[in-house]
Structure formats: structure tokens, C-alpha cells
Amino acid sequence: MLENIQNVLNVPEFRKRAVFTLIMFIIFRLGVHIPVPGVDASVIENLFSSGNLFGLLDLFSGGALSKFSVLAMSITPYINASIIMQLLTSVVPTFEQWAKDNQDGRDKIQKVTRWGTVILGFIQAFAMSYALKVNNALVDNSWAMVLMVSIILTAGTCFLMWLGDQITAGGIGNGISLIIFAGIVARFPDGVMTIYKYVQAGTINIFQALLFAIIALLMIVVVIEVTQGQRRVSVQYAKRVVGRKMYGGHTTHIPLKVNQAGVIPIIFASSVLMFPITIAQFVQNDTVQWIASFFAWGTLTNTIMYALLIMFFTYFYTAITLNIPQLTENMQKYGGFIPGIRPGQPTALYIDRIMTRITLAGAFFLAFVAILPNFIGWVTGIQGVYFGGTALLIVVGVAIDTMKQAESLVLNRQYQGFMK
């Protein structure tokens, strides 16, 4: 392990990219502490204590939303635009054709995604600004102030989108993912300090703190294993003679991931369940308030609905993103077949049956990880420290992808040296 780390650090290109990424992180963290002018911070704290949708968004912003800084919305509008664009690619023929094209088609999709980010960002910023106006959190409750705050928040999201592109081009890993990663990890010291204060105050004992640490380490190991888990379907390619050359005749595999949907089902399910609670903030009606309390975070009803929605969205998103008919068509076009299975429709049914089974395991896994914070709070007695769910999946996934890219830089350097 230490030898591998030393090999990575000995690569000058890696060191340069790592320093650049670190500088971008520092800029991001500095922006978190720049407040939006004209906003009453005390009212913001009351909104967060009420448990509405802002709490979920603060998870991705690294605490920027609770401070209501210029980066309060983080990169969330870009994530939403990317998800919408990915879903539209499966149903809109033009977008589907762009996805099949080379770099030009992907550039067009990226351009539409960016414009979608600006539009969704402004809509979200305007809704947040209006919520501040309703709750008297603005120093000046005029519509001009609402518009100004909306523009500032939208500009902050656009800046983070640009910052992510810079990290992707000159740093290590995917810039957008790393910004979310940095925001989540930045909250880790606050969680440790909260547990320390609980122990000092006598709210919990040292054994409960150790139990929390053991559960956290075990879950990290489990998430890593399931994230990397896959079912490998063997594929044999027949030999083909083209002119004087022979192609094919080799064996490979199709990697079908257990958690094909990633963290998207948890985000969808959280948004659906938090919608009634958010609406209740603006509607003073007994029926609406009762529905909001019915879906309150941590209740038995909320937990059961949360798990069921996650399982539903896991199957839904996997079916949207994994085009099995196209996969089998491409495999048949190049002379590939699964040993013992006839090409064409039988192959598609075989792969679909495998995906249905392993997606069930992935759905149960996502549901368990999502309700893990409630379980940890009940077992250890530690409240107010978020661990599990979206944060854990994102941190582990981004860390694994970044390590793979760092490893590819080292391998590329070694192969170049060998060829020279």
C-alpha cells in the first residue's frame, strides 16, 4: 500500500494535478463563508431546525446553505439537470442520437445540460428567496431584493459548475463529484466535535461513542464492497476473417453492477417525501399540517415509505439507464454470444433476468443504507450526527473513482517510459 502511494507521488503530473485540485477546494471552501447580503441568519437557523427540504440541500453544499452563502445551492441544480437530461435521452430521439454520436453529440448534450442548470438554478433560487420573504428573513422584503438574492444564488451555482470543469480538466477525478465530496467531508469535523461534546456533557458514554465508530467503519466496508460488486456475464466472440486478417475468437464479460442506479434512488425518494413537509411551511392548514407530521423524518411511516420508494426508484432508474435490447443488439452485431444462450431475444431475456435479481439486492442495500442514520441514532443514542445514506454513498463512490483515475495516471506514465 505504501509502495503504491509512493509510486503515485513520484509522478510529476499527478503532483501538479493534485495541487491544482487542492487549490480549487480552497476556493470552494472560501466561497462557503461569503454570505448573501440582506439575509437574516437567525431566521435561517429556525428554518433548518424545522426539518424542511433545505436540510437535504445543505448536505451537498458543505454547510453553505445553513450559512446562506453565495454558494448556498451548491451544484444541486446541475445534478438535477443531468438526471433530467439522462432520462430524456432514453425517450427523445434527438437526444438519443446525440448520445450515440461522437464528441460533437456529447458536447451538445453537455451544452443543453448547462443551460438547464441555469434555468433550474434560477427557479430553485427564486423559490428559496420567496421562502425567505415569507418567513421575514430578508432585511428588505421587496421583490427587488428577492430578485437580487435569486441572481446571486444562481451565479454561485454557475461558478461551482465552472470550478468543477476546471478540476476535471486540470485536476484529478470528476470535478462536479469532487465538489460534492469536499462539501460532505468538510462536515466531518463538526460531527466529531458534536460526539465529543455529548461525551463531555454526559449525554452518552465512551462505549456508545465507540459503538458509533465501529458501526461507521463496518458500513464503510460494506458500501465499498457492494459499490464494486458486479455479476460478470461471460461473452464469447466468434472468429471472423476479413481479407487476410482474422478478428474475434476471444472471451470477455459484461459487468452488471449490483448497485447500477448509484445514489439517484435515494435522492428521488428524499425529494418526494420532503415535498409535503416543505409545502406545509407555507400553507397554514390543519389537514396539510397533519399530512406533514405523518411524513415527518424519523417516524415509522416515513421510514417504511422511504424504503419502498427507494426500491421502486432503483428498478425504475436501472431500467431507464441500462438499455438491454441495445446491448444485445451491439453484441450480436460484432459476433458475440453468451455460451449456452441463443443470440437475440433469448439473450436479452437472460440478461434481464439476471439484472432483476441483482437489482433486488441493490435495492435492499440502498434502502438499508438510507435508513441507517435512524438505526444508529436509536442504538447509540447519538442524535444530530448524520452518517449513512446519500453522504456515505457519494463519499465512497467518488473516492473509488478518484483512486482509479490516479492509478491510471501512474500506469500511463510507466507505459510511456517503457515505450520510450
CSV table of C-alpha atoms in Angstrom, one decimal:
chain,number,residue,atom,x,y,z
A,1,MET,CA,0.0,0.0,0.0
A,2,LEU,CA,2.7,2.5,1.0
A,3,GLU,CA,4.7,1.5,-2.1
A,4,ASN,CA,1.7,2.3,-4.3
A,5,ILE,CA,1.3,5.7,-2.7
A,6,GLN,CA,4.9,6.4,-3.2
A,7,ASN,CA,4.7,5.4,-6.9
A,8,VAL,CA,1.7,7.8,-7.3
A,9,LEU,CA,3.5,10.7,-5.6
A,10,ASN,CA,6.6,10.2,-7.7
A,11,VAL,CA,4.7,11.1,-10.8
A,12,PRO,CA,5.2,14.9,-11.5
A,13,GLU,CA,1.9,15.1,-13.5
A,14,PHE,CA,0.0,13.7,-10.6
A,15,ARG,CA,1.6,16.1,-8.1
A,16,LYS,CA,0.7,19.0,-10.3
A,17,ARG,CA,-2.9,17.9,-10.7
A,18,ALA,CA,-3.2,17.2,-7.0
A,19,VAL,CA,-2.0,20.7,-6.1
A,20,PHE,CA,-4.4,22.2,-8.6
A,21,THR,CA,-7.3,20.2,-7.2
A,22,LEU,CA,-6.4,21.3,-3.7
A,23,ILE,CA,-6.4,25.0,-4.7
A,24,MET,CA,-9.8,24.6,-6.2
A,25,PHE,CA,-11.0,23.0,-3.0
A,26,ILE,CA,-9.7,26.0,-1.0
A,27,ILE,CA,-11.5,28.4,-3.3
A,28,PHE,CA,-14.7,26.4,-2.8
A,29,ARG,CA,-14.4,26.4,0.9
A,30,LEU,CA,-13.7,30.2,1.0
A,31,GLY,CA,-16.9,30.8,-1.1
A,32,VAL,CA,-18.9,28.9,1.5
A,33,HIS,CA,-18.2,31.6,4.1
A,34,ILE,CA,-19.2,34.6,1.9
A,35,PRO,CA,-22.8,35.4,3.0
A,36,VAL,CA,-25.5,36.7,0.7
A,37,PRO,CA,-26.2,40.3,1.6
A,38,GLY,CA,-29.6,41.3,3.1
A,39,VAL,CA,-30.4,37.9,4.7
A,40,ASP,CA,-31.2,37.5,8.4
A,41,ALA,CA,-29.1,34.5,9.6
A,42,SER,CA,-31.2,33.9,12.8
A,43,VAL,CA,-34.3,33.2,10.7
A,44,ILE,CA,-32.3,30.7,8.5
A,45,GLU,CA,-31.4,28.7,11.7
A,46,ASN,CA,-35.0,28.4,12.6
A,47,LEU,CA,-35.9,27.2,9.1
A,48,PHE,CA,-33.3,24.4,9.4
A,49,SER,CA,-34.5,23.3,12.8
A,50,SER,CA,-38.0,22.8,11.4
A,51,GLY,CA,-36.7,19.9,9.1
A,52,ASN,CA,-37.8,21.0,5.6
A,53,LEU,CA,-36.2,20.5,2.2
A,54,PHE,CA,-33.3,22.9,3.0
A,55,GLY,CA,-31.7,20.3,5.3
A,56,LEU,CA,-31.2,17.9,2.3
A,57,LEU,CA,-29.7,20.6,0.2
A,58,ASP,CA,-27.3,21.6,2.9
A,59,LEU,CA,-25.8,18.1,2.8
A,60,PHE,CA,-24.5,18.8,-0.7
A,61,SER,CA,-23.3,22.3,0.0
A,62,GLY,CA,-21.0,21.5,2.8
A,63,GLY,CA,-22.9,23.8,5.2
A,64,ALA,CA,-23.1,26.7,2.7
A,65,LEU,CA,-26.9,26.7,2.8
A,66,SER,CA,-27.1,26.9,6.6
A,67,LYS,CA,-24.8,29.9,6.4
A,68,PHE,CA,-26.8,31.1,3.3
A,69,SER,CA,-23.6,31.9,1.5
A,70,VAL,CA,-23.3,32.8,-2.2
A,71,LEU,CA,-22.7,29.0,-2.8
A,72,ALA,CA,-25.8,28.0,-0.8
A,73,MET,CA,-27.4,26.0,-3.7
A,74,SER,CA,-24.1,24.2,-4.3
A,75,ILE,CA,-24.2,22.1,-7.5
A,76,THR,CA,-27.6,20.6,-6.9
A,77,PRO,CA,-29.3,22.3,-10.0
A,78,TYR,CA,-26.6,20.7,-12.2
A,79,ILE,CA,-27.3,17.3,-10.7
A,80,ASN,CA,-31.0,17.7,-11.3
A,81,ALA,CA,-30.4,18.9,-14.9
A,82,SER,CA,-28.0,15.9,-15.6
A,83,ILE,CA,-30.6,13.4,-14.2
A,84,ILE,CA,-33.4,15.0,-16.3
A,85,MET,CA,-31.2,15.0,-19.4
A,86,GLN,CA,-30.3,11.4,-18.9
A,87,LEU,CA,-33.9,10.4,-18.6
A,88,LEU,CA,-34.8,12.4,-21.7
A,89,THR,CA,-32.0,10.7,-23.6
A,90,SER,CA,-33.9,7.5,-23.3
A,91,VAL,CA,-37.2,8.9,-24.7
A,92,VAL,CA,-36.4,11.8,-27.0
A,93,PRO,CA,-35.0,10.5,-30.4
A,94,THR,CA,-32.8,13.6,-31.0
A,95,PHE,CA,-31.1,13.3,-27.6
A,96,GLU,CA,-30.7,9.6,-28.1
A,97,GLN,CA,-29.0,10.2,-31.4
A,98,TRP,CA,-26.7,12.8,-29.9
A,99,ALA,CA,-25.7,10.3,-27.2
A,100,LYS,CA,-24.7,7.8,-29.9
A,101,ASP,CA,-22.6,10.4,-31.8
A,102,ASN,CA,-19.0,11.0,-31.0
A,103,GLN,CA,-17.7,14.1,-29.3
A,104,ASP,CA,-20.0,16.5,-31.1
A,105,GLY,CA,-23.1,14.8,-29.8
A,106,ARG,CA,-21.8,14.7,-26.2
A,107,ASP,CA,-20.9,18.4,-26.4
A,108,LYS,CA,-24.4,19.2,-27.5
A,109,ILE,CA,-25.8,17.2,-24.6
A,110,GLN,CA,-23.4,19.0,-22.2
A,111,LYS,CA,-24.5,22.4,-23.6
A,112,VAL,CA,-28.2,21.6,-23.0
A,113,THR,CA,-27.4,20.4,-19.5
A,114,ARG,CA,-25.6,23.6,-18.7
A,115,TRP,CA,-28.5,25.8,-19.9
A,116,GLY,CA,-30.9,23.5,-18.0
A,117,THR,CA,-28.7,24.1,-14.9
A,118,VAL,CA,-29.1,27.9,-15.2
A,119,ILE,CA,-32.9,27.6,-15.6
A,120,LEU,CA,-33.4,25.1,-12.8
A,121,GLY,CA,-31.0,27.0,-10.6
A,122,PHE,CA,-32.9,30.3,-11.1
A,123,ILE,CA,-36.2,28.6,-10.4
A,124,GLN,CA,-34.8,27.0,-7.2
A,125,ALA,CA,-33.1,30.2,-6.1
A,126,PHE,CA,-36.3,32.2,-6.7
A,127,ALA,CA,-38.3,29.6,-4.6
A,128,MET,CA,-35.7,29.9,-1.8
A,129,SER,CA,-35.7,33.7,-1.9
A,130,TYR,CA,-39.5,33.7,-1.8
A,131,ALA,CA,-39.4,31.4,1.2
A,132,LEU,CA,-37.1,33.8,2.9
A,133,LYS,CA,-39.5,36.7,2.1
A,134,VAL,CA,-42.5,34.7,3.5
A,135,ASN,CA,-40.5,34.0,6.7
A,136,ASN,CA,-39.3,37.6,7.0
A,137,ALA,CA,-35.7,36.5,6.6
A,138,LEU,CA,-34.9,39.4,4.2
A,139,VAL,CA,-33.8,42.8,5.5
A,140,ASP,CA,-35.9,44.3,2.7
A,141,ASN,CA,-38.9,42.2,1.9
A,142,SER,CA,-39.4,43.9,-1.6
A,143,TRP,CA,-39.5,41.9,-4.8
A,144,ALA,CA,-36.3,43.6,-5.9
A,145,MET,CA,-34.4,42.0,-3.0
A,146,VAL,CA,-36.0,38.6,-3.9
A,147,LEU,CA,-34.7,39.0,-7.5
A,148,MET,CA,-31.3,40.1,-6.4
A,149,VAL,CA,-30.9,37.1,-4.0
A,150,SER,CA,-32.1,34.8,-6.8
A,151,ILE,CA,-29.5,36.1,-9.2
A,152,ILE,CA,-26.7,35.8,-6.6
A,153,LEU,CA,-27.6,32.2,-5.8
A,154,THR,CA,-27.8,31.3,-9.5
A,155,ALA,CA,-24.4,32.9,-10.1
A,156,GLY,CA,-22.9,30.9,-7.3
A,157,THR,CA,-24.1,27.6,-8.8
A,158,CYS,CA,-22.7,28.6,-12.2
A,159,PHE,CA,-19.4,29.4,-10.6
A,160,LEU,CA,-19.3,26.0,-9.0
A,161,MET,CA,-20.2,24.4,-12.3
A,162,TRP,CA,-17.2,26.3,-13.9
A,163,LEU,CA,-15.0,25.3,-11.0
A,164,GLY,CA,-15.9,21.6,-11.5
A,165,ASP,CA,-15.0,21.8,-15.1
A,166,GLN,CA,-11.6,23.3,-14.2
A,167,ILE,CA,-11.0,20.4,-11.8
A,168,THR,CA,-12.0,17.8,-14.4
A,169,ALA,CA,-9.6,19.4,-17.0
A,170,GLY,CA,-6.6,20.2,-14.8
A,171,GLY,CA,-7.1,18.2,-11.7
A,172,ILE,CA,-7.8,14.6,-10.6
A,173,GLY,CA,-11.2,13.0,-11.0
A,174,ASN,CA,-14.6,14.3,-11.9
A,175,GLY,CA,-14.8,18.0,-10.8
A,176,ILE,CA,-18.6,18.1,-10.0
A,177,SER,CA,-18.4,14.9,-7.9
A,178,LEU,CA,-15.3,16.1,-6.1
A,179,ILE,CA,-17.1,19.4,-5.1
A,180,ILE,CA,-19.9,17.4,-3.6
A,181,PHE,CA,-17.4,15.1,-1.9
A,182,ALA,CA,-15.5,18.1,-0.5
A,183,GLY,CA,-18.7,19.6,0.9
A,184,ILE,CA,-19.7,16.4,2.7
A,185,VAL,CA,-16.2,15.6,4.1
A,186,ALA,CA,-15.9,19.2,5.3
A,187,ARG,CA,-18.7,18.5,7.8
A,188,PHE,CA,-16.9,15.5,9.3
A,189,PRO,CA,-15.0,17.6,12.0
A,190,ASP,CA,-18.3,19.1,13.1
A,191,GLY,CA,-19.7,15.6,13.6
A,192,VAL,CA,-16.7,14.5,15.6
A,193,MET,CA,-16.9,17.6,17.8
A,194,THR,CA,-20.6,17.0,18.4
A,195,ILE,CA,-19.9,13.5,19.7
A,196,TYR,CA,-17.1,14.8,21.9
A,197,LYS,CA,-19.5,17.4,23.4
A,198,TYR,CA,-22.0,14.6,24.1
A,199,VAL,CA,-19.4,12.6,25.9
A,200,GLN,CA,-18.3,15.7,27.9
A,201,ALA,CA,-21.8,16.6,28.9
A,202,GLY,CA,-22.6,13.0,29.9
A,203,THR,CA,-25.4,12.6,27.3
A,204,ILE,CA,-23.6,9.4,26.1
A,205,ASN,CA,-20.7,7.4,27.5
A,206,ILE,CA,-17.5,6.3,25.8
A,207,PHE,CA,-18.9,2.9,24.9
A,208,GLN,CA,-21.7,4.4,22.9
A,209,ALA,CA,-19.2,6.6,21.0
A,210,LEU,CA,-17.0,3.5,20.3
A,211,LEU,CA,-20.1,1.6,19.1
A,212,PHE,CA,-20.9,4.5,16.7
A,213,ALA,CA,-17.3,4.4,15.4
A,214,ILE,CA,-17.5,0.6,14.9
A,215,ILE,CA,-20.8,0.8,13.0
A,216,ALA,CA,-19.4,3.6,10.9
A,217,LEU,CA,-16.3,1.6,9.9
A,218,LEU,CA,-18.4,-1.6,9.2
A,219,MET,CA,-20.8,0.3,7.0
A,220,ILE,CA,-17.9,1.9,5.0
A,221,VAL,CA,-16.5,-1.5,4.3
A,222,VAL,CA,-20.0,-2.9,3.3
A,223,VAL,CA,-20.6,0.1,1.0
A,224,ILE,CA,-17.3,-0.3,-0.7
A,225,GLU,CA,-17.9,-4.0,-1.3
A,226,VAL,CA,-21.4,-3.5,-2.7
A,227,THR,CA,-20.4,-0.5,-4.8
A,228,GLN,CA,-17.7,-2.5,-6.5
A,229,GLY,CA,-19.8,-5.7,-6.6
A,230,GLN,CA,-20.8,-6.9,-10.1
A,231,ARG,CA,-22.0,-10.0,-11.8
A,232,ARG,CA,-19.8,-10.9,-14.8
A,233,VAL,CA,-21.7,-12.5,-17.7
A,234,SER,CA,-19.2,-14.3,-20.0
A,235,VAL,CA,-19.4,-13.4,-23.7
A,236,GLN,CA,-17.6,-15.3,-26.5
A,237,TYR,CA,-16.8,-13.6,-29.8
A,238,ALA,CA,-16.7,-15.8,-32.9
A,239,LYS,CA,-13.8,-15.7,-35.2
A,240,ARG,CA,-14.2,-13.6,-38.4
A,241,VAL,CA,-11.9,-13.5,-41.4
A,242,VAL,CA,-11.8,-10.1,-43.1
A,243,GLY,CA,-9.4,-10.1,-46.1
A,244,ARG,CA,-6.2,-11.8,-44.8
A,245,LYS,CA,-6.8,-10.9,-41.2
A,246,MET,CA,-8.7,-12.8,-38.5
A,247,TYR,CA,-10.7,-11.0,-35.9
A,248,GLY,CA,-12.5,-12.1,-32.8
A,249,GLY,CA,-12.2,-15.5,-31.2
A,250,HIS,CA,-11.7,-14.1,-27.7
A,251,THR,CA,-13.7,-14.3,-24.4
A,252,THR,CA,-14.7,-11.3,-22.4
A,253,HIS,CA,-17.5,-10.4,-20.0
A,254,ILE,CA,-20.3,-7.9,-19.4
A,255,PRO,CA,-20.0,-6.3,-15.9
A,256,LEU,CA,-23.5,-5.9,-14.4
A,257,LYS,CA,-23.2,-3.8,-11.3
A,258,VAL,CA,-25.2,-4.7,-8.2
A,259,ASN,CA,-25.8,-1.0,-7.5
A,260,GLN,CA,-26.4,0.1,-11.1
A,261,ALA,CA,-28.5,3.1,-10.0
A,262,GLY,CA,-26.0,4.6,-7.6
A,263,VAL,CA,-27.3,7.3,-5.3
A,264,ILE,CA,-30.1,8.5,-7.5
A,265,PRO,CA,-32.9,6.5,-6.0
A,266,ILE,CA,-32.2,7.9,-2.5
A,267,ILE,CA,-32.2,11.5,-3.9
A,268,PHE,CA,-35.6,10.9,-5.7
A,269,ALA,CA,-37.2,9.2,-2.6
A,270,SER,CA,-35.9,12.0,-0.3
A,271,SER,CA,-37.3,14.7,-2.5
A,272,VAL,CA,-40.7,13.0,-2.8
A,273,LEU,CA,-41.1,12.5,1.0
A,274,MET,CA,-39.8,16.0,1.9
A,275,PHE,CA,-42.2,17.7,-0.5
A,276,PRO,CA,-45.3,17.6,1.8
A,277,ILE,CA,-43.1,18.9,4.7
A,278,THR,CA,-41.9,21.8,2.6
A,279,ILE,CA,-45.4,22.7,1.4
A,280,ALA,CA,-46.5,22.7,5.0
A,281,GLN,CA,-44.1,25.6,5.7
A,282,PHE,CA,-46.2,27.9,3.5
A,283,VAL,CA,-49.7,26.6,4.0
A,284,GLN,CA,-51.4,27.1,7.4
A,285,ASN,CA,-54.0,24.4,7.2
A,286,ASP,CA,-54.8,21.7,9.7
A,287,THR,CA,-55.1,18.9,7.1
A,288,VAL,CA,-51.8,19.9,5.4
A,289,GLN,CA,-50.0,20.1,8.8
A,290,TRP,CA,-51.4,16.6,9.7
A,291,ILE,CA,-50.0,15.2,6.4
A,292,ALA,CA,-46.7,16.8,7.1
A,293,SER,CA,-46.5,15.3,10.6
A,294,PHE,CA,-47.4,12.0,9.0
A,295,PHE,CA,-44.4,12.1,6.8
A,296,ALA,CA,-42.0,13.7,9.4
A,297,TRP,CA,-38.5,12.4,9.3
A,298,GLY,CA,-37.8,9.5,11.7
A,299,THR,CA,-41.3,8.3,12.1
A,300,LEU,CA,-42.2,4.7,11.3
A,301,THR,CA,-44.4,5.7,8.4
A,302,ASN,CA,-41.7,7.9,6.9
A,303,THR,CA,-39.1,5.1,7.3
A,304,ILE,CA,-41.3,2.5,5.6
A,305,MET,CA,-42.3,4.8,2.7
A,306,TYR,CA,-38.7,5.9,2.3
A,307,ALA,CA,-37.5,2.3,1.9
A,308,LEU,CA,-40.3,1.3,-0.5
A,309,LEU,CA,-39.7,4.4,-2.7
A,310,ILE,CA,-36.0,3.7,-2.8
A,311,MET,CA,-36.6,0.2,-4.0
A,312,PHE,CA,-39.1,1.4,-6.6
A,313,PHE,CA,-36.8,4.1,-8.0
A,314,THR,CA,-33.9,1.7,-8.0
A,315,TYR,CA,-35.7,-0.6,-10.5
A,316,PHE,CA,-37.1,2.5,-12.4
A,317,TYR,CA,-33.7,4.2,-12.9
A,318,THR,CA,-31.9,0.9,-13.7
A,319,ALA,CA,-34.4,0.2,-16.4
A,320,ILE,CA,-34.0,3.7,-17.8
A,321,THR,CA,-30.2,3.8,-17.9
A,322,LEU,CA,-29.4,0.2,-18.9
A,323,ASN,CA,-30.7,-0.4,-22.4
A,324,ILE,CA,-30.7,-4.2,-22.6
A,325,PRO,CA,-32.1,-4.6,-26.2
A,326,GLN,CA,-29.4,-2.2,-27.5
A,327,LEU,CA,-26.7,-4.1,-25.5
A,328,THR,CA,-27.7,-7.4,-27.0
A,329,GLU,CA,-28.0,-5.9,-30.5
A,330,ASN,CA,-24.5,-4.5,-30.4
A,331,MET,CA,-23.2,-7.7,-29.0
A,332,GLN,CA,-24.8,-9.7,-31.8
A,333,LYS,CA,-23.6,-7.2,-34.5
A,334,TYR,CA,-20.0,-7.9,-33.5
A,335,GLY,CA,-20.4,-11.7,-33.4
A,336,GLY,CA,-20.7,-12.0,-29.6
A,337,PHE,CA,-22.9,-14.5,-27.8
A,338,ILE,CA,-23.3,-15.9,-24.3
A,339,PRO,CA,-22.3,-19.6,-24.1
A,340,GLY,CA,-25.4,-21.7,-23.9
A,341,ILE,CA,-27.8,-18.9,-24.8
A,342,ARG,CA,-29.2,-18.2,-28.3
A,343,PRO,CA,-28.4,-14.7,-29.7
A,344,GLY,CA,-31.2,-12.1,-30.0
A,345,GLN,CA,-34.3,-12.2,-27.8
A,346,PRO,CA,-33.2,-15.2,-25.6
A,347,THR,CA,-30.0,-13.3,-24.7
A,348,ALA,CA,-32.0,-10.1,-23.8
A,349,LEU,CA,-34.3,-12.1,-21.6
A,350,TYR,CA,-31.3,-13.9,-19.9
A,351,ILE,CA,-29.6,-10.6,-19.1
A,352,ASP,CA,-32.9,-9.0,-18.0
A,353,ARG,CA,-33.5,-11.9,-15.6
A,354,ILE,CA,-30.0,-11.5,-14.1
A,355,MET,CA,-30.5,-7.7,-13.7
A,356,THR,CA,-33.8,-8.2,-12.0
A,357,ARG,CA,-32.3,-10.5,-9.4
A,358,ILE,CA,-29.1,-8.4,-8.6
A,359,THR,CA,-31.1,-5.1,-8.7
A,360,LEU,CA,-33.3,-6.6,-5.9
A,361,ALA,CA,-30.1,-7.0,-3.8
A,362,GLY,CA,-29.0,-3.5,-4.7
A,363,ALA,CA,-32.4,-2.0,-3.8
A,364,PHE,CA,-32.4,-3.7,-0.4
A,365,PHE,CA,-28.9,-2.4,0.1
A,366,LEU,CA,-29.8,1.2,-0.8
A,367,ALA,CA,-32.9,1.1,1.5
A,368,PHE,CA,-30.8,-0.1,4.4
A,369,VAL,CA,-28.1,2.5,3.9
A,370,ALA,CA,-30.7,5.2,3.6
A,371,ILE,CA,-32.5,4.4,6.9
A,372,LEU,CA,-29.1,3.7,8.6
A,373,PRO,CA,-29.0,7.2,10.4
A,374,ASN,CA,-32.3,6.3,12.2
A,375,PHE,CA,-30.9,3.0,13.3
A,376,ILE,CA,-27.6,4.4,14.5
A,377,GLY,CA,-29.4,7.1,16.5
A,378,TRP,CA,-31.6,4.5,18.1
A,379,VAL,CA,-28.8,2.1,19.0
A,380,THR,CA,-26.1,4.6,20.1
A,381,GLY,CA,-28.3,7.5,21.4
A,382,ILE,CA,-26.3,10.0,19.3
A,383,GLN,CA,-28.6,12.5,17.6
A,384,GLY,CA,-27.7,15.3,15.3
A,385,VAL,CA,-24.7,13.5,13.6
A,386,TYR,CA,-25.7,12.4,10.1
A,387,PHE,CA,-24.0,9.2,8.9
A,388,GLY,CA,-25.1,7.0,6.1
A,389,GLY,CA,-27.5,7.4,3.2
A,390,THR,CA,-26.6,9.8,0.4
A,391,ALA,CA,-23.5,11.1,2.1
A,392,LEU,CA,-21.9,7.7,2.6
A,393,LEU,CA,-22.6,6.5,-0.9
A,394,ILE,CA,-21.3,9.7,-2.5
A,395,VAL,CA,-18.1,9.8,-0.5
A,396,VAL,CA,-17.3,6.1,-1.1
A,397,GLY,CA,-18.2,6.3,-4.8
A,398,VAL,CA,-16.2,9.4,-5.5
A,399,ALA,CA,-13.2,8.2,-3.5
A,400,ILE,CA,-13.1,4.9,-5.5
A,401,ASP,CA,-13.4,6.7,-8.9
A,402,THR,CA,-10.7,9.2,-8.0
A,403,MET,CA,-8.3,6.4,-6.9
A,404,LYS,CA,-8.9,4.6,-10.2
A,405,GLN,CA,-8.0,7.8,-12.1
A,406,ALA,CA,-4.9,8.3,-10.1
A,407,GLU,CA,-3.9,4.7,-10.8
A,408,SER,CA,-4.4,5.2,-14.5
A,409,LEU,CA,-2.1,8.2,-14.4
A,410,VAL,CA,0.6,6.1,-12.9
A,411,LEU,CA,0.1,3.3,-15.4
A,412,ASN,CA,0.1,5.7,-18.3
A,413,ARG,CA,3.4,7.2,-17.0
A,414,GLN,CA,5.0,3.8,-16.7
A,415,TYR,CA,3.9,2.6,-20.1
A,416,GLN,CA,5.2,5.8,-21.7
A,417,GLY,CA,8.5,5.3,-20.0
A,418,PHE,CA,8.7,1.7,-21.2
A,419,MET,CA,7.9,2.7,-24.8
A,420,LYS,CA,10.5,5.5,-24.9
